[in-house]
Amino acid sequence: MSLSLKIENLDVSFGEKQIFSKINLEIKQYGIFTLLGASGCGKSTFLRCLNRLVEEMGGEVAGDIYVHYAPKGQTPKMTHIKEIPLETLRKNIGMLFQAPQPFNLSIEKNLSLPLSLLTNLDKHTMEQKICESLQQVGLWDSLKNRLKENALRLSGGEQQRLLLARILSLEPKILTLDEPTSALDLHSQRIIEELFVELSRTHTLVMVSHNIDQALRIADSLGVMQTKNGRSQILEIPKDKEALEATLGDL
């Protein structure tokens, strides 16, 4: 199977603080790769390396990250992320954070604003894209007559699905998910998990989680980030609860 991401000798530091070093990992195309590990080991920082957000946060990044990518009309190949224009990279690698934070604007504006800034779509096509993305996350029927309402009036689960719709409207190939259900109730969590499983058939999902049961439920592959004796690594772990708990217990 083709690779979606290839990470080689990845180091990240903020000033004198080394977050992790010499990370190597290959992530296959499509499916859900879930990354677990002790708090503070650098899992979220790792996600933010994939779309170069760490650099904007003042971090120093060394090593190489390759992504399966091609400009429109060309054959995709493994391409270094620094060879891809930043705006294009972030359209192709969407990110969903832990706490849903929609803009303090209407539901419609939350979706149309990124499209107007990052695409050249006309108004009619943009409206179609908004409809399609809300349908993808199961919100169209409940929100189609409420598009002028402020997005902050939505429930936490609806807000997270709205933000997922916003990402999907830009047609990314990879979704990075930083504990995307940890702030939600169990019902909303399960709805979003089902969406992730559906999306994993056509997208690559890279998810950070502390929830072992969730990881075992929906992940196609698992990794555990650990640092020992100054060396960092991501261990690939089978989908087995005892093996996963044993590895996490050694951290």
Short mmCIF file of C-alpha atoms in Angstrom, two decimals:
data_model
loop_
_atom_site.label_atom_id
_atom_site.label_comp_id
_atom_site.label_asym_id
_atom_site.label_seq_id
_atom_site.Cartn_x
_atom_site.Cartn_y
_atom_site.Cartn_z
CA MET A 1 0.00 0.00 0.00
CA SER A 2 1.18 3.55 -0.74
CA LEU A 3 2.50 5.78 1.99
CA SER A 4 0.72 8.98 2.94
CA LEU A 5 3.46 10.35 5.22
CA LYS A 6 7.10 9.53 5.81
CA ILE A 7 8.99 11.11 8.72
CA GLU A 8 12.77 10.83 8.98
CA ASN A 9 14.96 11.89 11.92
CA LEU A 10 12.51 14.54 13.11
CA ASP A 11 13.77 16.80 15.90
CA VAL A 12 11.82 19.61 17.55
CA SER A 13 12.98 22.09 20.18
CA PHE A 14 11.77 25.37 21.63
CA GLY A 15 14.84 27.30 22.65
CA GLU A 16 16.92 25.03 24.87
CA LYS A 17 14.04 22.62 25.50
CA GLN A 18 14.18 19.51 23.32
CA ILE A 19 10.66 18.16 22.76
CA PHE A 20 11.69 15.01 20.90
CA SER A 21 14.51 13.84 18.64
CA LYS A 22 15.16 11.39 15.81
CA ILE A 23 11.52 10.39 15.25
CA ASN A 24 11.05 8.03 12.31
CA LEU A 25 7.64 6.88 11.12
CA GLU A 26 5.77 5.78 8.02
CA ILE A 27 1.98 6.16 7.81
CA LYS A 28 0.07 4.28 5.14
CA GLN A 29 -2.41 5.94 2.84
CA TYR A 30 -6.00 5.83 4.12
CA GLY A 31 -7.15 4.55 7.50
CA ILE A 32 -6.73 5.90 11.03
CA PHE A 33 -3.31 5.99 12.68
CA THR A 34 -3.66 6.75 16.40
CA LEU A 35 -0.75 8.04 18.47
CA LEU A 36 -0.70 7.57 22.24
CA GLY A 37 1.85 8.32 24.93
CA ALA A 38 2.47 10.02 28.24
CA SER A 39 1.28 13.60 28.73
CA GLY A 40 3.90 16.11 27.61
CA CYS A 41 5.88 13.69 25.45
CA GLY A 42 5.27 15.74 22.29
CA LYS A 43 2.32 14.10 20.55
CA SER A 44 0.51 17.37 19.79
CA THR A 45 3.77 18.98 18.73
CA PHE A 46 4.33 16.08 16.34
CA LEU A 47 0.94 16.76 14.70
CA ARG A 48 1.77 20.44 14.34
CA CYS A 49 4.98 19.55 12.51
CA LEU A 50 3.02 17.94 9.70
CA ASN A 51 1.53 21.26 8.51
CA ARG A 52 4.50 23.37 9.68
CA LEU A 53 2.52 25.04 12.46
CA VAL A 54 5.32 24.38 14.96
CA GLU A 55 7.60 26.75 13.06
CA GLU A 56 5.05 29.56 13.41
CA MET A 57 4.89 28.83 17.15
CA GLY A 58 8.63 29.49 17.47
CA GLY A 59 9.83 25.91 17.36
CA GLU A 60 12.98 24.74 15.63
CA VAL A 61 12.44 21.73 13.39
CA ALA A 62 15.11 19.48 11.91
CA GLY A 63 14.71 16.32 9.86
CA ASP A 64 12.43 15.54 6.95
CA ILE A 65 8.70 15.08 6.41
CA TYR A 66 7.40 13.77 3.09
CA VAL A 67 3.75 13.74 2.05
CA HIS A 68 1.99 12.00 -0.85
CA TYR A 69 1.17 15.04 -2.97
CA ALA A 70 1.03 16.45 -6.47
CA PRO A 71 -0.14 19.73 -8.00
CA LYS A 72 -3.44 19.37 -9.83
CA GLY A 73 -3.10 17.34 -13.00
CA GLN A 74 0.18 15.70 -12.02
CA THR A 75 0.96 12.25 -10.64
CA PRO A 76 1.28 12.25 -6.83
CA LYS A 77 4.63 11.38 -5.29
CA MET A 78 6.33 11.63 -1.91
CA THR A 79 7.18 15.33 -1.68
CA HIS A 80 9.05 17.20 1.06
CA ILE A 81 6.62 19.51 2.87
CA LYS A 82 9.00 22.45 2.42
CA GLU A 83 8.60 22.11 -1.35
CA ILE A 84 4.84 22.70 -1.05
CA PRO A 85 3.49 26.26 -0.70
CA LEU A 86 2.34 26.72 2.89
CA GLU A 87 -1.25 27.60 1.95
CA THR A 88 -1.48 24.50 -0.24
CA LEU A 89 0.07 22.30 2.45
CA ARG A 90 -2.52 23.37 5.01
CA LYS A 91 -5.38 22.81 2.58
CA ASN A 92 -4.08 19.27 2.04
CA ILE A 93 -3.40 18.59 5.75
CA GLY A 94 -6.38 19.78 7.77
CA MET A 95 -6.26 19.95 11.57
CA LEU A 96 -9.01 19.50 14.14
CA PHE A 97 -8.19 20.55 17.71
CA GLN A 98 -9.32 19.28 21.10
CA ALA A 99 -11.81 22.01 22.00
CA PRO A 100 -14.18 23.18 19.25
CA GLN A 101 -13.62 26.89 18.60
CA PRO A 102 -15.81 28.14 15.75
CA PHE A 103 -15.60 31.77 14.68
CA ASN A 104 -18.03 34.11 16.45
CA LEU A 105 -19.94 34.33 13.19
CA SER A 106 -22.89 32.64 11.51
CA ILE A 107 -22.79 28.94 10.67
CA GLU A 108 -22.66 29.90 7.00
CA LYS A 109 -19.79 32.37 7.50
CA ASN A 110 -17.80 29.76 9.41
CA LEU A 111 -17.80 27.69 6.24
CA SER A 112 -17.68 30.35 3.56
CA LEU A 113 -14.86 32.47 5.00
CA PRO A 114 -12.06 29.89 4.52
CA LEU A 115 -13.41 29.05 1.07
CA SER A 116 -13.37 32.70 0.04
CA LEU A 117 -9.83 33.18 1.36
CA LEU A 118 -8.28 29.95 0.07
CA THR A 119 -10.14 29.17 -3.15
CA ASN A 120 -11.38 30.94 -6.26
CA LEU A 121 -14.86 29.40 -6.13
CA ASP A 122 -17.83 31.45 -7.34
CA LYS A 123 -20.78 32.03 -5.02
CA HIS A 124 -22.93 29.21 -6.42
CA THR A 125 -20.12 26.64 -6.22
CA MET A 126 -19.28 27.80 -2.71
CA GLU A 127 -22.90 27.28 -1.63
CA GLN A 128 -22.78 23.76 -3.10
CA LYS A 129 -19.54 23.07 -1.24
CA ILE A 130 -21.08 24.24 2.05
CA CYS A 131 -24.06 21.94 1.49
CA GLU A 132 -21.84 18.98 0.62
CA SER A 133 -19.53 19.42 3.61
CA LEU A 134 -22.45 19.68 6.05
CA GLN A 135 -23.95 16.56 4.50
CA GLN A 136 -20.63 14.76 5.00
CA VAL A 137 -20.76 15.38 8.75
CA GLY A 138 -24.48 14.72 9.09
CA LEU A 139 -25.53 18.31 9.87
CA TRP A 140 -27.26 19.47 6.69
CA ASP A 141 -30.78 18.38 7.58
CA SER A 142 -30.66 20.02 11.02
CA LEU A 143 -28.84 23.21 9.99
CA LYS A 144 -30.00 24.01 6.44
CA ASN A 145 -32.62 26.44 7.79
CA ARG A 146 -30.33 27.84 10.50
CA LEU A 147 -27.31 28.94 8.46
CA LYS A 148 -27.64 32.57 9.57
CA GLU A 149 -27.51 31.65 13.27
CA ASN A 150 -24.32 32.21 15.27
CA ALA A 151 -22.22 29.03 15.35
CA LEU A 152 -21.57 29.52 19.07
CA ARG A 153 -25.21 28.58 19.73
CA LEU A 154 -24.54 25.02 18.59
CA SER A 155 -23.81 22.23 21.06
CA GLY A 156 -20.20 21.13 21.57
CA GLY A 157 -20.67 18.08 19.38
CA GLU A 158 -22.32 20.14 16.63
CA GLN A 159 -19.53 22.71 16.80
CA GLN A 160 -16.88 20.01 16.38
CA ARG A 161 -18.75 18.56 13.40
CA LEU A 162 -19.08 22.07 11.93
CA LEU A 163 -15.31 22.54 12.19
CA LEU A 164 -14.80 19.16 10.57
CA ALA A 165 -17.12 20.28 7.75
CA ARG A 166 -15.04 23.45 7.38
CA ILE A 167 -11.88 21.39 6.97
CA LEU A 168 -13.51 18.95 4.55
CA SER A 169 -14.79 21.78 2.34
CA LEU A 170 -11.16 22.49 1.41
CA GLU A 171 -10.75 18.86 0.24
CA PRO A 172 -7.73 17.79 2.32
CA LYS A 173 -6.06 14.44 1.76
CA ILE A 174 -4.89 14.10 5.38
CA LEU A 175 -6.69 14.98 8.62
CA THR A 176 -4.71 15.52 11.81
CA LEU A 177 -6.82 15.21 14.95
CA ASP A 178 -5.61 16.38 18.37
CA GLU A 179 -7.80 14.57 20.93
CA PRO A 180 -10.85 15.67 18.92
CA THR A 181 -13.50 14.06 21.13
CA SER A 182 -12.06 14.56 24.63
CA ALA A 183 -14.20 17.66 25.32
CA LEU A 184 -17.44 16.02 24.16
CA ASP A 185 -20.12 13.91 25.81
CA LEU A 186 -20.23 10.20 25.05
CA HIS A 187 -23.06 10.49 22.50
CA SER A 188 -21.27 13.20 20.49
CA GLN A 189 -18.02 11.27 20.77
CA ARG A 190 -19.53 8.18 19.18
CA ILE A 191 -21.11 10.20 16.35
CA ILE A 192 -17.76 11.77 15.50
CA GLU A 193 -15.96 8.42 15.77
CA GLU A 194 -18.36 7.02 13.17
CA LEU A 195 -17.57 10.00 10.92
CA PHE A 196 -13.84 9.34 11.27
CA VAL A 197 -14.27 5.69 10.33
CA GLU A 198 -16.28 6.69 7.25
CA LEU A 199 -13.72 9.33 6.26
CA SER A 200 -10.84 6.89 6.70
CA ARG A 201 -11.97 5.07 3.57
CA THR A 202 -10.94 8.07 1.44
CA HIS A 203 -8.58 10.03 3.72
CA THR A 204 -5.58 9.43 5.94
CA LEU A 205 -6.34 10.32 9.57
CA VAL A 206 -3.58 10.88 12.13
CA MET A 207 -5.10 11.13 15.60
CA VAL A 208 -3.59 11.86 19.02
CA SER A 209 -5.56 10.28 21.85
CA HIS A 210 -5.31 9.36 25.54
CA ASN A 211 -8.36 7.12 25.21
CA ILE A 212 -7.17 3.52 24.90
CA ASP A 213 -10.67 2.13 24.33
CA GLN A 214 -11.32 4.66 21.56
CA ALA A 215 -8.00 3.85 19.92
CA LEU A 216 -8.76 0.13 19.95
CA ARG A 217 -12.28 0.79 18.63
CA ILE A 218 -11.49 2.87 15.56
CA ALA A 219 -7.77 2.84 14.78
CA ASP A 220 -6.37 0.83 11.90
CA SER A 221 -2.86 1.14 13.35
CA LEU A 222 -1.42 2.33 16.65
CA GLY A 223 1.76 4.00 17.78
CA VAL A 224 3.15 4.96 21.19
CA MET A 225 5.56 7.89 21.53
CA GLN A 226 8.23 7.46 24.16
CA THR A 227 11.55 9.05 25.12
CA LYS A 228 14.28 7.09 26.86
CA ASN A 229 17.88 8.11 27.53
CA GLY A 230 17.41 11.23 25.41
CA ARG A 231 16.20 9.28 22.38
CA SER A 232 12.64 9.47 21.10
CA GLN A 233 10.76 6.88 19.10
CA ILE A 234 7.28 5.92 18.02
CA LEU A 235 6.67 2.24 18.65
CA GLU A 236 4.10 0.55 16.42
CA ILE A 237 1.82 -1.53 18.64
CA PRO A 238 -0.68 -4.25 17.66
CA LYS A 239 -4.37 -3.63 18.33
CA ASP A 240 -4.29 -5.53 21.58
CA LYS A 241 -5.36 -3.93 24.86
CA GLU A 242 -2.88 -5.79 27.04
CA ALA A 243 0.06 -5.01 24.76
CA LEU A 244 -0.96 -1.36 24.54
CA GLU A 245 -1.45 -0.97 28.30
CA ALA A 246 1.85 -2.70 28.98
CA THR A 247 3.70 -0.34 26.63
CA LEU A 248 2.04 2.73 28.09
CA GLY A 249 2.71 1.44 31.60
CA ASP A 250 6.44 1.39 30.88
CA LEU A 251 6.55 5.11 30.06
#
